[in-house]
mmCIF file of C-alpha atoms in Angstrom:
data_model
loop_
_atom_site.group_PDB
_atom_site.id
_atom_site.type_symbol
_atom_site.label_atom_id
_atom_site.label_comp_id
_atom_site.label_asym_id
_atom_site.label_seq_id
_atom_site.Cartn_x
_atom_site.Cartn_y
_atom_site.Cartn_z
ATOM 1 C CA SER A 16 16.421 5.075 -12.017
ATOM 2 C CA ILE A 17 13.127 5.158 -10.133
ATOM 3 C CA THR A 18 10.566 7.882 -10.715
ATOM 4 C CA THR A 19 8.214 9.146 -8.022
ATOM 5 C CA ILE A 20 4.606 9.341 -9.236
ATOM 6 C CA THR A 21 2.162 11.826 -7.723
ATOM 7 C CA ASN A 22 -1.555 11.117 -7.068
ATOM 8 C CA LYS A 23 -2.085 8.216 -9.428
ATOM 9 C CA GLY A 24 -3.552 5.446 -7.260
ATOM 10 C CA ALA A 25 -5.855 4.968 -4.297
ATOM 11 C CA ILE A 26 -6.271 2.773 -1.246
ATOM 12 C CA TYR A 27 -9.697 2.002 0.168
ATOM 13 C CA PRO A 28 -11.406 1.763 2.510
ATOM 14 C CA ASN A 29 -9.436 4.340 4.412
ATOM 15 C CA PRO A 30 -9.570 4.107 7.391
ATOM 16 C CA THR A 31 -9.585 0.305 7.438
ATOM 17 C CA LYS A 32 -9.859 -2.439 10.043
ATOM 18 C CA ASP A 33 -8.595 -5.515 8.217
ATOM 19 C CA TYR A 34 -8.316 -5.543 4.413
ATOM 20 C CA CYS A 35 -7.785 -2.726 1.954
ATOM 21 C CA LYS A 36 -7.570 -2.539 -1.815
ATOM 22 C CA PHE A 37 -4.820 -0.795 -3.752
ATOM 23 C CA SER A 38 -5.915 0.193 -7.254
ATOM 24 C CA GLY A 39 -5.223 2.736 -9.972
ATOM 25 C CA PHE A 40 -1.456 2.585 -9.577
ATOM 26 C CA GLY A 41 -0.762 0.636 -12.773
ATOM 27 C CA LYS A 42 1.086 -2.671 -12.601
ATOM 28 C CA ILE A 43 1.951 -3.044 -8.915
ATOM 29 C CA GLU A 44 5.184 -4.921 -8.249
ATOM 30 C CA ILE A 45 5.837 -4.396 -4.520
ATOM 31 C CA ILE A 46 3.975 -2.779 -1.610
ATOM 32 C CA ASN A 47 5.960 -1.856 1.507
ATOM 33 C CA VAL A 48 4.016 -0.672 4.574
ATOM 34 C CA TYR A 49 5.800 1.550 7.106
ATOM 35 C CA SER A 50 4.830 2.821 10.552
ATOM 36 C CA THR A 51 5.047 6.539 11.321
ATOM 37 C CA SER A 52 8.437 5.862 12.913
ATOM 38 C CA GLY A 53 9.731 4.430 9.618
ATOM 39 C CA VAL A 54 9.721 0.752 10.610
ATOM 40 C CA LEU A 55 8.895 -1.677 7.782
ATOM 41 C CA CYS A 56 5.774 -3.526 8.981
ATOM 42 C CA LYS A 57 4.800 -5.509 5.894
ATOM 43 C CA SER A 58 6.157 -6.182 2.411
ATOM 44 C CA ILE A 59 4.365 -7.962 -0.408
ATOM 45 C CA SER A 60 5.412 -8.852 -3.960
ATOM 46 C CA CYS A 61 2.534 -8.415 -6.375
ATOM 47 C CA PHE A 62 3.737 -9.719 -9.772
ATOM 48 C CA SER A 63 2.478 -6.731 -11.823
ATOM 49 C CA GLU A 64 -1.111 -6.888 -10.602
ATOM 50 C CA GLN A 65 -3.528 -4.011 -11.367
ATOM 51 C CA GLU A 66 -5.362 -4.360 -8.025
ATOM 52 C CA VAL A 67 -4.120 -5.805 -4.754
ATOM 53 C CA ASN A 68 -6.146 -6.735 -1.659
ATOM 54 C CA LEU A 69 -3.867 -6.476 1.350
ATOM 55 C CA ASN A 70 -4.580 -8.008 4.750
ATOM 56 C CA LEU A 71 -3.738 -5.406 7.401
ATOM 57 C CA SER A 72 -5.457 -7.090 10.356
ATOM 58 C CA ASP A 73 -2.102 -7.882 11.971
ATOM 59 C CA LEU A 74 -1.185 -4.190 12.245
ATOM 60 C CA GLU A 75 -1.821 -2.191 15.406
ATOM 61 C CA LYS A 76 -4.200 0.774 15.279
ATOM 62 C CA GLY A 77 -2.527 3.873 13.900
ATOM 63 C CA MET A 78 -1.287 5.741 10.857
ATOM 64 C CA TYR A 79 0.824 4.019 8.182
ATOM 65 C CA SER A 80 2.406 4.806 4.839
ATOM 66 C CA ALA A 81 2.536 2.424 1.913
ATOM 67 C CA VAL A 82 5.209 2.771 -0.740
ATOM 68 C CA VAL A 83 3.819 1.245 -3.927
ATOM 69 C CA GLN A 84 6.398 0.254 -6.537
ATOM 70 C CA THR A 85 5.090 -0.096 -10.085
ATOM 71 C CA SER A 86 6.698 -0.534 -13.477
ATOM 72 C CA ASN A 87 6.439 3.298 -13.784
ATOM 73 C CA GLY A 88 7.933 4.313 -10.426
ATOM 74 C CA LEU A 89 7.042 4.792 -6.757
ATOM 75 C CA GLN A 90 4.011 6.294 -5.068
ATOM 76 C CA THR A 91 3.455 6.812 -1.345
ATOM 77 C CA VAL A 92 -0.033 6.771 0.179
ATOM 78 C CA SER A 93 -1.040 7.133 3.814
ATOM 79 C CA PHE A 94 -3.799 5.222 5.560
ATOM 80 C CA ILE A 95 -5.253 4.587 9.009
ATOM 81 C CA VAL A 96 -5.865 1.242 10.706
ATOM 82 C CA GLU A 97 -8.692 1.416 13.272
#
C-alpha cells in the first residue's frame, strides 16, 4: 500500500522559469508533473535520490502539481512556471 505524506518536502524556486530543486522528501523514486487539467506533462525516475534538479523549461507558463513518490509514500506539491 502507498501512504500519503503531508508537508515533508519542498520545491524551489517557486515560481520557476526553467529548473527547480526537489528536496526534503526522503529518497525520491519518481516525480510525475501534472497540469491543472490532470494531464501528465513529465515523469522522471530518480533512483532513490535525496535531491533532484528537474528541468521544467519545456512546460508552458502556468500552475502545475508534482506527485513525488518516495520509499515512504506519496507527496503532492504545487508550483508555478513563469
